C-alpha positions as YAML, in Angstrom:
chain: A
units: angstrom
residues:
- id: 1
  name: UNK
  ca: [116.75, 66.35, 115.87]
- id: 2
  name: UNK
  ca: [116.61, 69.01, 113.12]
- id: 3
  name: UNK
  ca: [119.68, 70.58, 111.64]
- id: 4
  name: UNK
  ca: [119.87, 73.78, 113.67]
- id: 5
  name: UNK
  ca: [122.74, 75.38, 111.74]
- id: 6
  name: UNK
  ca: [121.83, 78.82, 110.36]
- id: 7
  name: UNK
  ca: [123.31, 78.07, 106.95]
- id: 8
  name: UNK
  ca: [120.92, 75.25, 106.09]
- id: 9
  name: UNK
  ca: [119.10, 75.34, 102.75]
- id: 10
  name: UNK
  ca: [117.09, 72.16, 103.33]
- id: 11
  name: UNK
  ca: [116.80, 71.36, 107.07]
- id: 12
  name: UNK
  ca: [115.41, 67.89, 107.71]
- id: 13
  name: UNK
  ca: [114.29, 65.76, 110.64]
- id: 14
  name: UNK
  ca: [114.64, 61.97, 110.39]
- id: 15
  name: UNK
  ca: [112.17, 60.41, 110.33]
- id: 16
  name: UNK
  ca: [110.17, 63.13, 108.60]
- id: 17
  name: UNK
  ca: [107.27, 64.42, 110.75]
- id: 18
  name: UNK
  ca: [103.68, 64.57, 109.59]
- id: 19
  name: UNK
  ca: [102.75, 67.92, 108.10]
- id: 20
  name: UNK
  ca: [99.53, 69.93, 108.45]
- id: 21
  name: UNK
  ca: [96.59, 68.31, 106.58]
- id: 22
  name: UNK
  ca: [95.84, 69.74, 103.15]
- id: 23
  name: UNK
  ca: [92.47, 71.12, 104.28]
- id: 24
  name: UNK
  ca: [94.04, 73.17, 107.07]
- id: 25
  name: UNK
  ca: [96.82, 74.39, 104.77]
- id: 26
  name: UNK
  ca: [94.23, 75.53, 102.22]
- id: 27
  name: UNK
  ca: [92.25, 77.30, 104.96]
- id: 28
  name: UNK
  ca: [95.35, 79.21, 106.06]
- id: 29
  name: UNK
  ca: [96.15, 80.06, 102.44]
- id: 30
  name: UNK
  ca: [92.61, 81.37, 101.87]
- id: 31
  name: UNK
  ca: [92.71, 83.40, 105.06]
- id: 32
  name: UNK
  ca: [95.92, 85.23, 104.20]
- id: 33
  name: UNK
  ca: [95.61, 85.53, 100.42]
- id: 34
  name: UNK
  ca: [91.92, 85.90, 99.68]
- id: 35
  name: UNK
  ca: [90.57, 87.50, 102.86]
- id: 36
  name: UNK
  ca: [93.34, 89.50, 104.55]
- id: 37
  name: UNK
  ca: [94.84, 90.70, 101.26]
- id: 38
  name: UNK
  ca: [92.11, 90.40, 98.62]
- id: 39
  name: UNK
  ca: [88.93, 91.30, 100.49]
- id: 40
  name: UNK
  ca: [90.40, 93.65, 103.10]
- id: 41
  name: UNK
  ca: [92.64, 95.37, 100.55]
- id: 42
  name: UNK
  ca: [89.72, 96.02, 98.20]
- id: 43
  name: UNK
  ca: [87.54, 97.45, 100.98]
- id: 44
  name: UNK
  ca: [90.31, 99.72, 102.28]
- id: 45
  name: UNK
  ca: [91.13, 100.98, 98.78]
- id: 46
  name: UNK
  ca: [87.51, 101.91, 98.04]
- id: 47
  name: UNK
  ca: [87.09, 103.64, 101.40]
- id: 48
  name: UNK
  ca: [90.35, 105.58, 101.24]
- id: 49
  name: UNK
  ca: [90.25, 106.72, 97.60]
- id: 50
  name: UNK
  ca: [88.37, 110.03, 98.22]
- id: 51
  name: UNK
  ca: [90.73, 110.93, 101.07]
- id: 52
  name: UNK
  ca: [93.74, 110.00, 98.95]
- id: 53
  name: UNK
  ca: [92.63, 112.47, 96.31]
- id: 54
  name: UNK
  ca: [92.19, 115.19, 98.96]
- id: 55
  name: UNK
  ca: [95.68, 114.42, 100.27]
- id: 56
  name: UNK
  ca: [97.19, 114.67, 96.78]
- id: 57
  name: UNK
  ca: [95.44, 117.98, 96.08]
- id: 58
  name: UNK
  ca: [96.75, 119.32, 99.39]
- id: 59
  name: UNK
  ca: [100.30, 118.36, 98.42]
- id: 60
  name: UNK
  ca: [99.92, 119.98, 95.01]
- id: 61
  name: UNK
  ca: [98.79, 123.20, 96.63]
- id: 62
  name: UNK
  ca: [101.62, 123.16, 99.18]
- id: 63
  name: UNK
  ca: [104.42, 122.14, 96.80]
- id: 64
  name: UNK
  ca: [103.50, 124.38, 93.88]
- id: 65
  name: UNK
  ca: [105.97, 123.96, 91.02]
- id: 66
  name: UNK
  ca: [107.50, 120.91, 92.72]
- id: 67
  name: UNK
  ca: [104.22, 118.98, 92.88]
- id: 68
  name: UNK
  ca: [104.94, 116.37, 90.21]
- id: 69
  name: UNK
  ca: [103.23, 112.99, 90.47]
- id: 70
  name: UNK
  ca: [106.64, 111.43, 91.17]
- id: 71
  name: UNK
  ca: [107.18, 113.69, 94.18]
- id: 72
  name: UNK
  ca: [103.67, 113.06, 95.51]
- id: 73
  name: UNK
  ca: [104.12, 109.31, 95.04]
- id: 74
  name: UNK
  ca: [107.42, 109.44, 96.92]
- id: 75
  name: UNK
  ca: [105.97, 111.45, 99.80]
- id: 76
  name: UNK
  ca: [102.95, 109.14, 100.01]
- id: 77
  name: UNK
  ca: [104.92, 105.88, 100.12]
- id: 78
  name: UNK
  ca: [107.52, 107.33, 102.51]
- id: 79
  name: UNK
  ca: [104.78, 108.46, 104.89]
- id: 80
  name: UNK
  ca: [103.05, 105.07, 104.72]
- id: 81
  name: UNK
  ca: [106.32, 103.32, 105.50]
- id: 82
  name: UNK
  ca: [107.42, 105.58, 108.35]
- id: 83
  name: UNK
  ca: [104.01, 105.92, 110.02]
- id: 84
  name: UNK
  ca: [103.45, 102.16, 109.88]
- id: 85
  name: UNK
  ca: [106.91, 101.55, 111.34]
- id: 86
  name: UNK
  ca: [106.39, 104.02, 114.19]
- id: 87
  name: UNK
  ca: [102.78, 103.14, 115.04]
- id: 88
  name: UNK
  ca: [103.00, 99.34, 114.86]
- id: 89
  name: UNK
  ca: [106.43, 98.95, 116.42]
- id: 90
  name: UNK
  ca: [105.74, 101.75, 118.89]
- id: 91
  name: UNK
  ca: [102.64, 99.88, 120.05]
- id: 92
  name: UNK
  ca: [104.57, 96.67, 120.63]
- id: 93
  name: UNK
  ca: [107.29, 98.70, 122.35]
- id: 94
  name: UNK
  ca: [104.70, 100.11, 124.76]
- id: 95
  name: UNK
  ca: [103.48, 96.58, 125.46]
- id: 96
  name: UNK
  ca: [107.05, 95.63, 126.41]
- id: 97
  name: UNK
  ca: [107.78, 98.76, 128.42]
- id: 98
  name: UNK
  ca: [104.58, 98.81, 130.48]
- id: 99
  name: UNK
  ca: [103.80, 95.10, 130.62]
- id: 100
  name: UNK
  ca: [100.61, 95.19, 128.58]
- id: 101
  name: UNK
  ca: [99.32, 91.93, 127.06]
- id: 102
  name: UNK
  ca: [102.21, 89.92, 128.44]
- id: 103
  name: UNK
  ca: [100.03, 86.80, 128.40]
- id: 104
  name: UNK
  ca: [100.48, 86.93, 124.60]
- id: 105
  name: UNK
  ca: [104.23, 87.52, 124.73]
- id: 106
  name: UNK
  ca: [106.29, 84.55, 123.57]
- id: 107
  name: UNK
  ca: [108.68, 83.43, 126.31]
- id: 108
  name: UNK
  ca: [112.27, 84.59, 126.02]
- id: 109
  name: UNK
  ca: [115.39, 83.22, 127.65]
- id: 110
  name: UNK
  ca: [117.83, 85.85, 128.96]
- id: 111
  name: UNK
  ca: [120.25, 85.48, 126.03]
- id: 112
  name: UNK
  ca: [117.37, 86.14, 123.60]
- id: 113
  name: UNK
  ca: [116.75, 89.67, 124.88]
- id: 114
  name: UNK
  ca: [118.32, 92.09, 122.35]
- id: 115
  name: UNK
  ca: [121.14, 94.23, 123.69]
- id: 116
  name: UNK
  ca: [120.48, 97.95, 123.98]
- id: 117
  name: UNK
  ca: [123.28, 98.65, 121.51]
- id: 118
  name: UNK
  ca: [121.62, 96.40, 118.89]
- id: 119
  name: UNK
  ca: [118.26, 98.12, 119.36]
- id: 120
  name: UNK
  ca: [119.84, 101.57, 119.01]
- id: 121
  name: UNK
  ca: [121.78, 100.49, 115.92]
- id: 122
  name: UNK
  ca: [118.60, 99.10, 114.36]
- id: 123
  name: UNK
  ca: [116.62, 102.28, 115.06]
- id: 124
  name: UNK
  ca: [119.38, 104.50, 113.66]
- id: 125
  name: UNK
  ca: [119.59, 102.43, 110.47]
- id: 126
  name: UNK
  ca: [115.81, 102.58, 110.15]
- id: 127
  name: UNK
  ca: [115.82, 106.36, 110.56]
- id: 128
  name: UNK
  ca: [118.52, 106.75, 107.92]
- id: 129
  name: UNK
  ca: [116.70, 104.47, 105.50]
- id: 130
  name: UNK
  ca: [113.25, 105.92, 105.94]
- id: 131
  name: UNK
  ca: [114.11, 109.61, 106.18]
- id: 132
  name: UNK
  ca: [116.88, 109.76, 103.55]
- id: 133
  name: UNK
  ca: [116.99, 106.69, 101.31]
- id: 134
  name: UNK
  ca: [113.31, 105.84, 100.95]
- id: 135
  name: UNK
  ca: [112.22, 109.22, 99.53]
- id: 136
  name: UNK
  ca: [114.93, 108.96, 96.85]
- id: 137
  name: UNK
  ca: [114.22, 105.31, 96.03]
- id: 138
  name: UNK
  ca: [110.47, 105.78, 95.84]
- id: 139
  name: UNK
  ca: [110.89, 108.87, 93.64]
- id: 140
  name: UNK
  ca: [112.74, 106.85, 91.01]
- id: 141
  name: UNK
  ca: [110.50, 103.85, 91.63]
- id: 142
  name: UNK
  ca: [107.64, 105.96, 90.29]
- id: 143
  name: UNK
  ca: [109.20, 106.11, 86.82]
- id: 144
  name: UNK
  ca: [109.89, 102.37, 86.85]
- id: 145
  name: UNK
  ca: [106.31, 101.67, 87.88]
- id: 146
  name: UNK
  ca: [105.00, 103.91, 85.09]
- id: 147
  name: UNK
  ca: [106.98, 101.86, 82.56]
- id: 148
  name: UNK
  ca: [105.10, 98.81, 83.81]
- id: 149
  name: UNK
  ca: [101.79, 100.60, 83.36]
- id: 150
  name: UNK
  ca: [100.99, 102.11, 86.75]
- id: 151
  name: UNK
  ca: [97.98, 104.41, 86.59]
- id: 152
  name: UNK
  ca: [98.13, 108.16, 87.19]
- id: 153
  name: UNK
  ca: [97.40, 109.50, 90.66]
- id: 154
  name: UNK
  ca: [94.21, 111.23, 89.50]
- id: 155
  name: UNK
  ca: [92.86, 108.16, 87.69]
- id: 156
  name: UNK
  ca: [89.78, 106.45, 89.15]
- id: 157
  name: UNK
  ca: [90.32, 103.17, 90.96]
- id: 158
  name: UNK
  ca: [90.07, 99.92, 89.01]
- id: 159
  name: UNK
  ca: [86.94, 97.84, 89.49]
- id: 160
  name: UNK
  ca: [86.55, 95.92, 92.80]
- id: 161
  name: UNK
  ca: [87.21, 92.63, 91.01]
- id: 162
  name: UNK
  ca: [90.46, 93.97, 89.57]
- id: 163
  name: UNK
  ca: [91.46, 95.41, 92.93]
- id: 164
  name: UNK
  ca: [90.83, 92.03, 94.53]
- id: 165
  name: UNK
  ca: [93.01, 90.26, 91.97]
- id: 166
  name: UNK
  ca: [95.77, 92.86, 92.36]
- id: 167
  name: UNK
  ca: [96.02, 92.26, 96.11]
- id: 168
  name: UNK
  ca: [95.89, 88.49, 95.62]
- id: 169
  name: UNK
  ca: [98.68, 88.63, 93.01]
- id: 170
  name: UNK
  ca: [100.76, 90.91, 95.25]
- id: 171
  name: UNK
  ca: [100.42, 88.49, 98.15]
- id: 172
  name: UNK
  ca: [101.31, 85.39, 96.12]
- id: 173
  name: UNK
  ca: [104.19, 87.19, 94.39]
- id: 174
  name: UNK
  ca: [105.63, 88.27, 97.75]
- id: 175
  name: UNK
  ca: [105.10, 84.87, 99.36]
- id: 176
  name: UNK
  ca: [106.83, 83.02, 96.53]
- id: 177
  name: UNK
  ca: [109.81, 85.31, 95.98]
- id: 178
  name: UNK
  ca: [110.43, 86.13, 99.64]
- id: 179
  name: UNK
  ca: [110.49, 82.43, 100.47]
- id: 180
  name: UNK
  ca: [113.06, 81.60, 97.81]
- id: 181
  name: UNK
  ca: [115.22, 84.67, 98.43]
- id: 182
  name: UNK
  ca: [115.24, 84.02, 102.17]
- id: 183
  name: UNK
  ca: [115.94, 80.32, 101.72]
- id: 184
  name: UNK
  ca: [118.79, 81.04, 99.29]
- id: 185
  name: UNK
  ca: [120.34, 83.45, 101.81]
- id: 186
  name: UNK
  ca: [120.47, 80.50, 104.23]
- id: 187
  name: UNK
  ca: [122.86, 78.66, 101.93]
- id: 188
  name: UNK
  ca: [126.30, 78.25, 103.48]
- id: 189
  name: UNK
  ca: [127.94, 80.27, 100.70]
- id: 190
  name: UNK
  ca: [125.72, 83.30, 101.38]
- id: 191
  name: UNK
  ca: [124.53, 83.15, 104.98]
- id: 192
  name: UNK
  ca: [127.47, 84.75, 106.82]
- id: 193
  name: UNK
  ca: [127.88, 87.58, 104.32]
- id: 194
  name: UNK
  ca: [124.29, 88.54, 103.59]
- id: 195
  name: UNK
  ca: [121.85, 87.13, 106.16]
- id: 196
  name: UNK
  ca: [123.58, 86.65, 109.49]
- id: 197
  name: UNK
  ca: [122.99, 90.31, 110.37]
- id: 198
  name: UNK
  ca: [119.23, 89.76, 110.46]
- id: 199
  name: UNK
  ca: [119.68, 86.84, 112.87]
- id: 200
  name: UNK
  ca: [121.49, 88.97, 115.41]
- id: 201
  name: UNK
  ca: [117.96, 89.14, 116.83]
- id: 202
  name: UNK
  ca: [117.49, 85.67, 118.35]
- id: 203
  name: UNK
  ca: [114.42, 86.74, 120.29]
- id: 204
  name: UNK
  ca: [112.98, 88.85, 117.55]
- id: 205
  name: UNK
  ca: [111.01, 92.10, 117.88]
- id: 206
  name: UNK
  ca: [109.12, 94.23, 115.37]
- id: 207
  name: UNK
  ca: [111.98, 96.55, 114.46]
- id: 208
  name: UNK
  ca: [114.08, 93.51, 113.51]
- id: 209
  name: UNK
  ca: [111.92, 92.93, 110.43]
- id: 210
  name: UNK
  ca: [113.88, 95.42, 108.32]
- id: 211
  name: UNK
  ca: [117.25, 95.01, 109.99]
- id: 212
  name: UNK
  ca: [119.22, 93.42, 107.18]
- id: 213
  name: UNK
  ca: [122.21, 93.64, 104.85]
- id: 214
  name: UNK
  ca: [121.54, 96.04, 101.91]
- id: 215
  name: UNK
  ca: [121.73, 93.16, 99.41]
- id: 216
  name: UNK
  ca: [119.13, 91.23, 101.39]
- id: 217
  name: UNK
  ca: [117.03, 94.37, 101.70]
- id: 218
  name: UNK
  ca: [116.81, 94.61, 97.93]
- id: 219
  name: UNK
  ca: [116.34, 90.98, 96.94]
- id: 220
  name: UNK
  ca: [114.44, 89.56, 99.92]
- id: 221
  name: UNK
  ca: [112.50, 92.58, 101.13]
- id: 222
  name: UNK
  ca: [111.95, 95.32, 98.54]
- id: 223
  name: UNK
  ca: [111.53, 93.33, 95.33]
- id: 224
  name: UNK
  ca: [109.24, 90.62, 96.76]
- id: 225
  name: UNK
  ca: [107.20, 93.14, 98.73]
- id: 226
  name: UNK
  ca: [106.59, 95.64, 95.93]
- id: 227
  name: UNK
  ca: [107.09, 93.56, 92.79]
- id: 228
  name: UNK
  ca: [103.51, 92.34, 92.75]
- id: 229
  name: UNK
  ca: [102.12, 95.88, 92.56]
- id: 230
  name: UNK
  ca: [104.91, 97.45, 90.48]
- id: 231
  name: UNK
  ca: [105.30, 94.78, 87.78]
- id: 232
  name: UNK
  ca: [101.52, 94.22, 87.48]
- id: 233
  name: UNK
  ca: [100.14, 97.69, 86.83]
- id: 234
  name: UNK
  ca: [97.76, 99.18, 89.38]
- id: 235
  name: UNK
  ca: [96.79, 102.48, 91.02]
- id: 236
  name: UNK
  ca: [99.33, 104.37, 93.21]
- id: 237
  name: UNK
  ca: [96.91, 104.20, 96.14]
- id: 238
  name: UNK
  ca: [96.92, 100.40, 95.89]
- id: 239
  name: UNK
  ca: [100.72, 100.41, 96.07]
- id: 240
  name: UNK
  ca: [100.56, 102.32, 99.34]
- id: 241
  name: UNK
  ca: [97.84, 100.14, 100.84]
- id: 242
  name: UNK
  ca: [99.70, 96.96, 99.92]
- id: 243
  name: UNK
  ca: [102.90, 98.39, 101.42]
- id: 244
  name: UNK
  ca: [101.02, 99.03, 104.67]
- id: 245
  name: UNK
  ca: [99.59, 95.50, 104.69]
- id: 246
  name: UNK
  ca: [102.99, 93.96, 104.01]
- id: 247
  name: UNK
  ca: [104.76, 96.03, 106.68]
- id: 248
  name: UNK
  ca: [102.10, 95.43, 109.32]
- id: 249
  name: UNK
  ca: [102.30, 91.70, 108.65]
- id: 250
  name: UNK
  ca: [106.07, 91.47, 108.94]
- id: 251
  name: UNK
  ca: [106.24, 93.72, 112.00]
- id: 252
  name: UNK
  ca: [103.67, 91.55, 113.77]
- id: 253
  name: UNK
  ca: [105.44, 88.38, 112.62]
- id: 254
  name: UNK
  ca: [108.67, 89.67, 114.22]
- id: 255
  name: UNK
  ca: [107.02, 91.26, 117.28]
- id: 256
  name: UNK
  ca: [107.35, 88.37, 119.71]
- id: 257
  name: UNK
  ca: [103.59, 88.57, 120.39]
- id: 258
  name: UNK
  ca: [101.12, 85.90, 119.29]
- id: 259
  name: UNK
  ca: [97.43, 86.75, 119.63]
- id: 260
  name: UNK
  ca: [96.22, 83.25, 118.75]
- id: 261
  name: UNK
  ca: [92.65, 82.35, 119.71]
- id: 262
  name: UNK
  ca: [91.65, 85.94, 120.53]
- id: 263
  name: UNK
  ca: [88.50, 87.50, 119.09]
- id: 264
  name: UNK
  ca: [90.54, 89.32, 116.44]
- id: 265
  name: UNK
  ca: [92.25, 86.09, 115.51]
- id: 266
  name: UNK
  ca: [88.91, 84.29, 115.14]
- id: 267
  name: UNK
  ca: [87.82, 87.11, 112.83]
- id: 268
  name: UNK
  ca: [91.01, 86.55, 110.75]
- id: 269
  name: UNK
  ca: [92.29, 90.04, 111.64]
- id: 270
  name: UNK
  ca: [95.65, 89.08, 113.14]
- id: 271
  name: UNK
  ca: [98.76, 87.32, 111.84]
- id: 272
  name: UNK
  ca: [99.08, 85.10, 114.91]
- id: 273
  name: UNK
  ca: [99.93, 81.97, 112.95]
- id: 274
  name: UNK
  ca: [102.65, 83.82, 111.04]
- id: 275
  name: UNK
  ca: [104.03, 85.28, 114.28]
- id: 276
  name: UNK
  ca: [104.52, 81.87, 115.86]
- id: 277
  name: UNK
  ca: [105.72, 80.37, 112.57]
- id: 278
  name: UNK
  ca: [108.42, 82.99, 112.10]
- id: 279
  name: UNK
  ca: [109.36, 83.08, 115.78]
- id: 280
  name: UNK
  ca: [110.41, 79.44, 115.41]
- id: 281
  name: UNK
  ca: [112.68, 80.43, 112.52]
- id: 282
  name: UNK
  ca: [114.45, 83.10, 114.55]
- id: 283
  name: UNK
  ca: [114.70, 81.00, 117.68]
- id: 284
  name: UNK
  ca: [116.05, 77.88, 115.96]
- id: 285
  name: UNK
  ca: [117.49, 79.58, 112.85]
- id: 286
  name: UNK
  ca: [116.36, 76.71, 110.66]
- id: 287
  name: UNK
  ca: [113.38, 76.07, 108.39]
- id: 288
  name: UNK
  ca: [110.16, 78.12, 108.28]
- id: 289
  name: UNK
  ca: [111.66, 80.38, 105.63]
- id: 290
  name: UNK
  ca: [108.50, 82.18, 104.56]
- id: 291
  name: UNK
  ca: [104.74, 81.95, 104.63]
- id: 292
  name: UNK
  ca: [103.30, 78.73, 106.00]
- id: 293
  name: UNK
  ca: [101.85, 77.74, 102.65]
- id: 294
  name: UNK
  ca: [105.24, 78.03, 100.92]
- id: 295
  name: UNK
  ca: [107.02, 76.07, 103.65]
- id: 296
  name: UNK
  ca: [104.24, 73.49, 103.50]
- id: 297
  name: UNK
  ca: [104.57, 73.14, 99.73]
- id: 298
  name: UNK
  ca: [108.37, 72.94, 99.82]
- id: 299
  name: UNK
  ca: [108.68, 70.71, 102.88]
- id: 300
  name: UNK
  ca: [110.78, 73.05, 105.05]
- id: 301
  name: UNK
  ca: [108.79, 72.82, 108.30]
- id: 302
  name: UNK
  ca: [110.31, 69.59, 109.66]
- id: 303
  name: UNK
  ca: [111.59, 70.93, 112.98]
- id: 304
  name: UNK
  ca: [108.47, 73.02, 113.53]
- id: 305
  name: UNK
  ca: [106.14, 70.11, 112.82]
- id: 306
  name: UNK
  ca: [108.24, 67.77, 114.96]
- id: 307
  name: UNK
  ca: [107.39, 70.06, 117.89]
- id: 308
  name: UNK
  ca: [103.69, 69.90, 117.07]
- id: 309
  name: UNK
  ca: [103.34, 72.84, 114.69]
- id: 310
  name: UNK
  ca: [101.64, 75.99, 115.91]
- id: 311
  name: UNK
  ca: [99.99, 74.40, 118.95]
- id: 312
  name: UNK
  ca: [103.07, 72.50, 120.05]
- id: 313
  name: UNK
  ca: [105.53, 75.33, 119.59]
- id: 314
  name: UNK
  ca: [103.20, 77.89, 121.15]
- id: 315
  name: UNK
  ca: [102.76, 75.68, 124.21]
- id: 316
  name: UNK
  ca: [106.55, 75.47, 124.48]
- id: 317
  name: UNK
  ca: [106.94, 79.26, 124.18]
- id: 318
  name: UNK
  ca: [103.99, 80.30, 126.35]
- id: 319
  name: UNK
  ca: [104.32, 82.44, 129.44]
- id: 320
  name: UNK
  ca: [103.31, 80.53, 132.61]
- id: 321
  name: UNK
  ca: [99.90, 82.30, 132.86]
- id: 322
  name: UNK
  ca: [99.17, 82.09, 129.16]
- id: 323
  name: UNK
  ca: [95.81, 80.85, 127.94]
- id: 324
  name: UNK
  ca: [95.46, 77.54, 126.11]
- id: 325
  name: UNK
  ca: [95.29, 77.62, 122.34]
- id: 326
  name: UNK
  ca: [92.25, 76.07, 120.79]
- id: 327
  name: UNK
  ca: [93.17, 73.22, 118.49]
- id: 328
  name: UNK
  ca: [91.43, 72.83, 115.16]
...
């Protein structure tokens, strides 16, 4: 049996289980990095650029003397963050409240249902962070980003090839640094102080994604998420689009819903594999520290693979009337 203790830096099963074949791991890597981030990010950036300029001109007109690029950047990122939080998590909340798509809901035991007090606390912390802290942080983030070469708001977009590489770099940067930050916070010396708060959600839900100690928020969430677009100069619009992609991914991964083998999943437009992968981490509190490709590379999927990986764990967590998952 795997080491199921929360403070476990290197959980192992003996004997070690067989991991996903290299070809499947590379396919998953290509799906997330090159298609969902690189291709989709480039397309969205090109399509939204004219509307982004209209939005910025509107803000300049409304704000007058206060319409600096730093203020516009702060308003833009804050709106992206809050609207994504409300729309994505609100949608999953409606699914829970009205029983929509319950065939895709991962089974929960009674003790895994979050208490009302925990949900309220999480929502209040999110409101404080997004309405008060985020505007201040993103305002000063603008000046830091400019030091690393971020383009001006009115500048034209980079070429499609450069946009593609920017989104790819942002994804790999986040995947690498989030994995190691998260894994380090599972060390016994750090877990109780910095990471245990996040694992108050045993049966996770979308709003749990950002429920964390402030130190973890900085080193495991903010820096990995935005470092790839802040440290490697790009256009402000790209920063906002990448933030949306990153938030949507982590909210879905924490949602408790897995849309595996649906039409959208076949078109590579869901994060179903990440949802089931991360649900295992919250349920067992061991292994599966980040993206599948990082856990595959670093050998921290023992317990997950011992259960049969995505197919095996999903079968274990399925609702009674849930559809079968097609095996590769």
